[in-house]
Structure formats: structure tokens, C-alpha cells
Amino acid sequence: MGLYHEKSRKLQDRFDTRRLADRIEERIVHDRIDDGDRAFIEARDMFFIATVDEDGQPQCSYKGGEPGFVRVLDERTIAFPIYNGNGMYLTAGNLLSTNKVGLLFIDFEGRKRMRLNGSASVDDNDPLLADYPEAQLIVRVAATEVFPNCPRYIHEYRLVSRSRFVPKAECETPVPAWKRSEWAHDVLPEDDPANDPSREVIPRG
């Protein structure tokens, strides 16, 4: 199956871009992660991820961590952790249902971006869990399409600070204030860190 489907082709023909689209697919879309792709992915501290459930309903999520939290395991596979969150498991649940995934990596300072599409697996017993403090799951993605995107509409941003909620081995992770709120605290899982009264609480998150 190619990158384009019937409706994509219809729009390409409507705007006379079929030749350009074919050239882009031929020249820059590939199914392997090369050294340049690896360097770009592993330098990122965030990405966006799109998934779909069994009924075709989409979800889009932001995932953040320290640079290198997404690992390139080989020329066809990446991996990243799922940390403690809001308990909805929309992304992970969709991956377990349909396994189809699209990732978008953006360098806002350098104004570059890359897409990676593929099939995902989710594991709560993956050996990589030992490398990610407080991670609950590991997602591995087998890449089917990897390609850069035109950067012209990327706004240039500068990093101010990284989230203190990203778990680190050398310090205790604070908990978000909303998990101590009246509407949430009584339905938290028993092992949620927010149940520990000694944990630092910070408002944002």
C-alpha cells in the first residue's frame, strides 16, 4: 500500500500536485531510520502522536521528556515510555486496539520537523522499563514511513524550561495539584504518587 489513497489523489489532481507528490514520495519518504533521522529524533524532548480506535475515532497527544527519551533501537524501530498521567490511557488504549500510529517530531528552534508512521506495540514488562524511572509502559514503533516535512510554517520558539514532572532517577518527582483536588483525590489509584503526603505539590500540570 502506498502513501496516498484515493481521496489524496483526488485532491492532488484537483490542484495539479500529483507529479510533485510522487516525486516527494520517491525522493524523501523511506522505511528506514538513517543516521540523520536518529540524531534528530534522539535530540528531541517532545513529540506529537496521533492514534485511532477501532471505530476510527482519532486522538492526538503530546508526549514530553528529557532529550533522548525516544530511543532509536535499530533502523526500523523506536521506543518511548508512557509515564503516570491522567489515567485515561487514550493513546495507549488505541495502540492496543489498532496499533496504527503517526508521530510528528519538531525542532522549534531550528525550524525542522519529521514524520514517522508505523505499527506500535505496548508492553508493561518491556526490559527498557528499567531505563525509565516511574515509566508504566514501553511503546515500540516499527516504522513504515519516515520523512521530513516542509518547515516554512513552523514558528520559531525558544525553550524556557523543561517540565519538573518528567521523572528522574536522582530526585523525587513532584505531583500535580489537580490530583489533590476535591474532585480527583478520592478516585486515584492506590499506588498513585499523589497519595503520598510527603510528595511536593506544584500547581502546573
Short mmCIF file of C-alpha atoms in Angstrom, two decimals:
data_model
loop_
_atom_site.label_atom_id
_atom_site.label_comp_id
_atom_site.label_asym_id
_atom_site.label_seq_id
_atom_site.Cartn_x
_atom_site.Cartn_y
_atom_site.Cartn_z
CA MET A 1 0.00 0.00 0.00
CA GLY A 2 1.39 3.40 -0.98
CA LEU A 3 1.46 6.61 0.99
CA TYR A 4 -1.51 8.09 -0.89
CA HIS A 5 -5.11 6.88 -1.03
CA GLU A 6 -7.92 7.67 -3.45
CA LYS A 7 -9.01 10.90 -1.75
CA SER A 8 -5.42 12.18 -1.54
CA ARG A 9 -5.06 11.50 -5.25
CA LYS A 10 -8.31 13.32 -5.98
CA LEU A 11 -7.02 16.47 -4.27
CA GLN A 12 -3.62 16.14 -5.92
CA ASP A 13 -5.35 16.05 -9.29
CA ARG A 14 -7.62 18.95 -8.33
CA PHE A 15 -4.60 21.15 -7.56
CA ASP A 16 -2.23 19.57 -10.11
CA THR A 17 0.25 18.29 -7.48
CA ARG A 18 0.27 14.57 -8.32
CA ARG A 19 3.68 14.82 -10.03
CA LEU A 20 5.13 16.73 -7.08
CA ALA A 21 3.61 14.29 -4.57
CA ASP A 22 5.06 11.33 -6.46
CA ARG A 23 8.48 12.96 -6.58
CA ILE A 24 8.40 13.66 -2.83
CA GLU A 25 7.44 10.06 -2.08
CA GLU A 26 10.18 8.82 -4.40
CA ARG A 27 12.93 11.10 -3.08
CA ILE A 28 12.38 11.64 0.66
CA VAL A 29 9.95 9.02 2.03
CA HIS A 30 11.69 5.88 3.25
CA ASP A 31 11.00 2.94 5.55
CA ARG A 32 14.26 3.04 7.48
CA ILE A 33 15.72 5.37 10.10
CA ASP A 34 19.10 6.62 8.91
CA ASP A 35 21.84 8.24 10.98
CA GLY A 36 20.48 11.74 10.40
CA ASP A 37 16.98 10.66 11.42
CA ARG A 38 18.38 9.03 14.55
CA ALA A 39 20.24 12.17 15.59
CA PHE A 40 17.14 14.32 15.05
CA ILE A 41 14.76 12.00 16.93
CA GLU A 42 17.06 11.41 19.90
CA ALA A 43 17.71 15.14 20.33
CA ARG A 44 14.01 15.91 20.79
CA ASP A 45 12.35 16.41 24.18
CA MET A 46 8.77 16.17 22.86
CA PHE A 47 6.64 14.92 20.02
CA PHE A 48 3.01 14.70 18.96
CA ILE A 49 1.36 11.32 18.47
CA ALA A 50 -1.83 10.51 16.54
CA THR A 51 -3.75 7.27 17.05
CA VAL A 52 -7.13 5.85 16.10
CA ASP A 53 -9.52 3.47 17.85
CA GLU A 54 -11.45 0.51 16.43
CA ASP A 55 -14.30 2.80 15.34
CA GLY A 56 -11.98 5.17 13.50
CA GLN A 57 -12.15 7.89 16.17
CA PRO A 58 -8.84 9.79 16.38
CA GLN A 59 -6.80 11.04 19.30
CA CYS A 60 -3.79 13.36 19.24
CA SER A 61 -1.48 13.67 22.23
CA TYR A 62 1.68 15.47 23.30
CA LYS A 63 4.47 13.41 24.87
CA GLY A 64 7.38 15.08 26.64
CA GLY A 65 10.55 14.01 28.41
CA GLU A 66 14.25 14.67 28.60
CA PRO A 67 16.20 14.76 25.30
CA GLY A 68 16.80 11.16 24.29
CA PHE A 69 13.65 9.77 25.92
CA VAL A 70 12.70 8.49 22.46
CA ARG A 71 15.29 5.89 21.51
CA VAL A 72 16.16 4.57 18.09
CA LEU A 73 16.74 0.86 18.69
CA ASP A 74 17.61 -0.03 15.11
CA GLU A 75 16.99 1.24 11.59
CA ARG A 76 13.32 0.29 11.77
CA THR A 77 12.36 0.63 15.44
CA ILE A 78 11.95 3.38 18.03
CA ALA A 79 10.82 3.15 21.65
CA PHE A 80 9.48 5.58 24.24
CA PRO A 81 7.93 5.40 27.74
CA ILE A 82 4.41 6.07 28.96
CA TYR A 83 4.59 7.84 32.32
CA ASN A 84 1.97 8.33 35.03
CA GLY A 85 -0.66 10.67 33.60
CA ASN A 86 -4.36 11.39 33.90
CA GLY A 87 -5.37 7.72 33.86
CA MET A 88 -7.37 7.91 30.63
CA TYR A 89 -4.89 5.88 28.51
CA LEU A 90 -6.37 7.19 25.28
CA THR A 91 -3.14 6.83 23.31
CA ALA A 92 -2.01 3.51 24.77
CA GLY A 93 -5.53 2.10 24.55
CA ASN A 94 -5.78 2.98 20.88
CA LEU A 95 -2.40 1.41 20.21
CA LEU A 96 -3.57 -1.81 21.84
CA SER A 97 -6.74 -1.68 19.71
CA THR A 98 -5.40 -0.86 16.25
CA ASN A 99 -1.60 -0.38 16.62
CA LYS A 100 -1.50 2.29 13.88
CA VAL A 101 0.39 5.43 14.82
CA GLY A 102 1.71 8.68 13.38
CA LEU A 103 4.42 10.68 15.17
CA LEU A 104 5.50 14.25 14.49
CA PHE A 105 8.86 15.46 15.82
CA ILE A 106 9.52 19.22 15.71
CA ASP A 107 12.61 21.30 16.41
CA PHE A 108 11.06 24.71 17.09
CA GLU A 109 14.40 26.48 17.46
CA GLY A 110 15.94 25.03 14.31
CA ARG A 111 12.59 25.01 12.48
CA LYS A 112 12.70 21.41 11.29
CA ARG A 113 10.21 18.58 11.53
CA MET A 114 9.96 14.88 10.79
CA ARG A 115 7.11 12.41 10.45
CA LEU A 116 7.32 8.75 11.43
CA ASN A 117 4.40 6.42 10.77
CA GLY A 118 4.22 2.78 11.75
CA SER A 119 2.78 -0.04 13.82
CA ALA A 120 3.11 0.01 17.59
CA SER A 121 3.24 -2.48 20.43
CA VAL A 122 2.66 -1.67 24.11
CA ASP A 123 4.28 -3.68 26.91
CA ASP A 124 4.17 -3.39 30.71
CA ASN A 125 7.05 -5.87 31.04
CA ASP A 126 9.48 -4.50 28.46
CA PRO A 127 13.14 -4.65 29.59
CA LEU A 128 13.51 -0.97 28.69
CA LEU A 129 11.27 -0.07 31.66
CA ALA A 130 14.35 -0.35 33.86
CA ASP A 131 15.89 2.59 31.99
CA TYR A 132 12.97 4.96 32.56
CA PRO A 133 12.21 5.85 36.21
CA GLU A 134 8.48 5.61 37.02
CA ALA A 135 7.50 4.56 33.48
CA GLN A 136 4.41 2.35 33.35
CA LEU A 137 4.63 1.10 29.77
CA ILE A 138 7.04 0.99 26.85
CA VAL A 139 5.81 1.64 23.33
CA ARG A 140 7.84 0.27 20.43
CA VAL A 141 7.07 1.51 16.93
CA ALA A 142 8.05 -0.38 13.78
CA ALA A 143 8.50 2.36 11.19
CA THR A 144 6.80 2.11 7.81
CA GLU A 145 7.32 5.70 6.59
CA VAL A 146 9.93 8.20 7.74
CA PHE A 147 10.24 11.60 6.09
CA PRO A 148 10.92 15.29 6.74
CA ASN A 149 8.25 17.93 6.20
CA CYS A 150 8.42 21.41 4.72
CA PRO A 151 9.30 23.72 7.66
CA ARG A 152 8.03 27.04 6.32
CA TYR A 153 5.02 27.35 8.66
CA ILE A 154 6.90 26.35 11.82
CA HIS A 155 7.00 29.26 14.25
CA GLU A 156 10.34 29.75 15.97
CA TYR A 157 10.21 29.20 19.75
CA ARG A 158 12.86 29.08 22.46
CA LEU A 159 12.91 26.65 25.37
CA VAL A 160 12.39 28.38 28.74
CA SER A 161 12.47 25.32 30.99
CA ARG A 162 11.62 21.63 30.89
CA SER A 163 8.80 20.20 32.95
CA ARG A 164 9.67 19.25 36.52
CA PHE A 165 7.19 16.39 36.24
CA VAL A 166 9.48 14.36 33.97
CA PRO A 167 10.75 11.54 36.24
CA LYS A 168 14.47 11.43 37.00
CA ALA A 169 16.42 8.77 38.87
CA GLU A 170 18.24 11.28 41.07
CA CYS A 171 15.22 13.07 42.56
CA GLU A 172 11.62 12.54 43.67
CA THR A 173 9.02 13.58 41.13
CA PRO A 174 6.52 16.21 42.33
CA VAL A 175 2.80 15.65 41.88
CA PRO A 176 0.33 17.96 40.10
CA ALA A 177 -2.04 19.90 42.32
CA TRP A 178 -5.13 18.76 40.42
CA LYS A 179 -4.63 15.20 41.71
CA ARG A 180 -5.09 16.51 45.27
CA SER A 181 -8.26 18.39 44.33
CA GLU A 182 -11.68 17.60 45.78
CA TRP A 183 -12.97 16.08 42.57
CA ALA A 184 -10.00 13.77 41.94
CA HIS A 185 -8.22 12.68 45.13
CA ASP A 186 -10.74 10.02 46.20
CA VAL A 187 -10.63 8.12 42.88
CA LEU A 188 -6.87 7.94 42.39
CA PRO A 189 -5.23 4.51 42.12
CA GLU A 190 -3.88 3.33 45.46
CA ASP A 191 -0.29 3.47 44.22
CA ASP A 192 -0.52 6.94 42.66
CA PRO A 193 2.32 9.15 43.96
CA ALA A 194 -0.21 11.90 44.74
CA ASN A 195 -1.44 9.76 47.65
CA ASP A 196 1.93 10.21 49.35
CA PRO A 197 1.57 13.26 51.64
CA SER A 198 5.34 13.80 51.64
CA ARG A 199 5.46 14.50 47.91
CA GLU A 200 5.95 18.06 46.75
CA VAL A 201 2.87 19.50 45.05
CA ILE A 202 3.22 22.08 42.31
CA PRO A 203 0.27 23.77 40.63
CA ARG A 204 1.02 23.45 36.95
CA GLY A 205 0.29 20.07 35.42
#
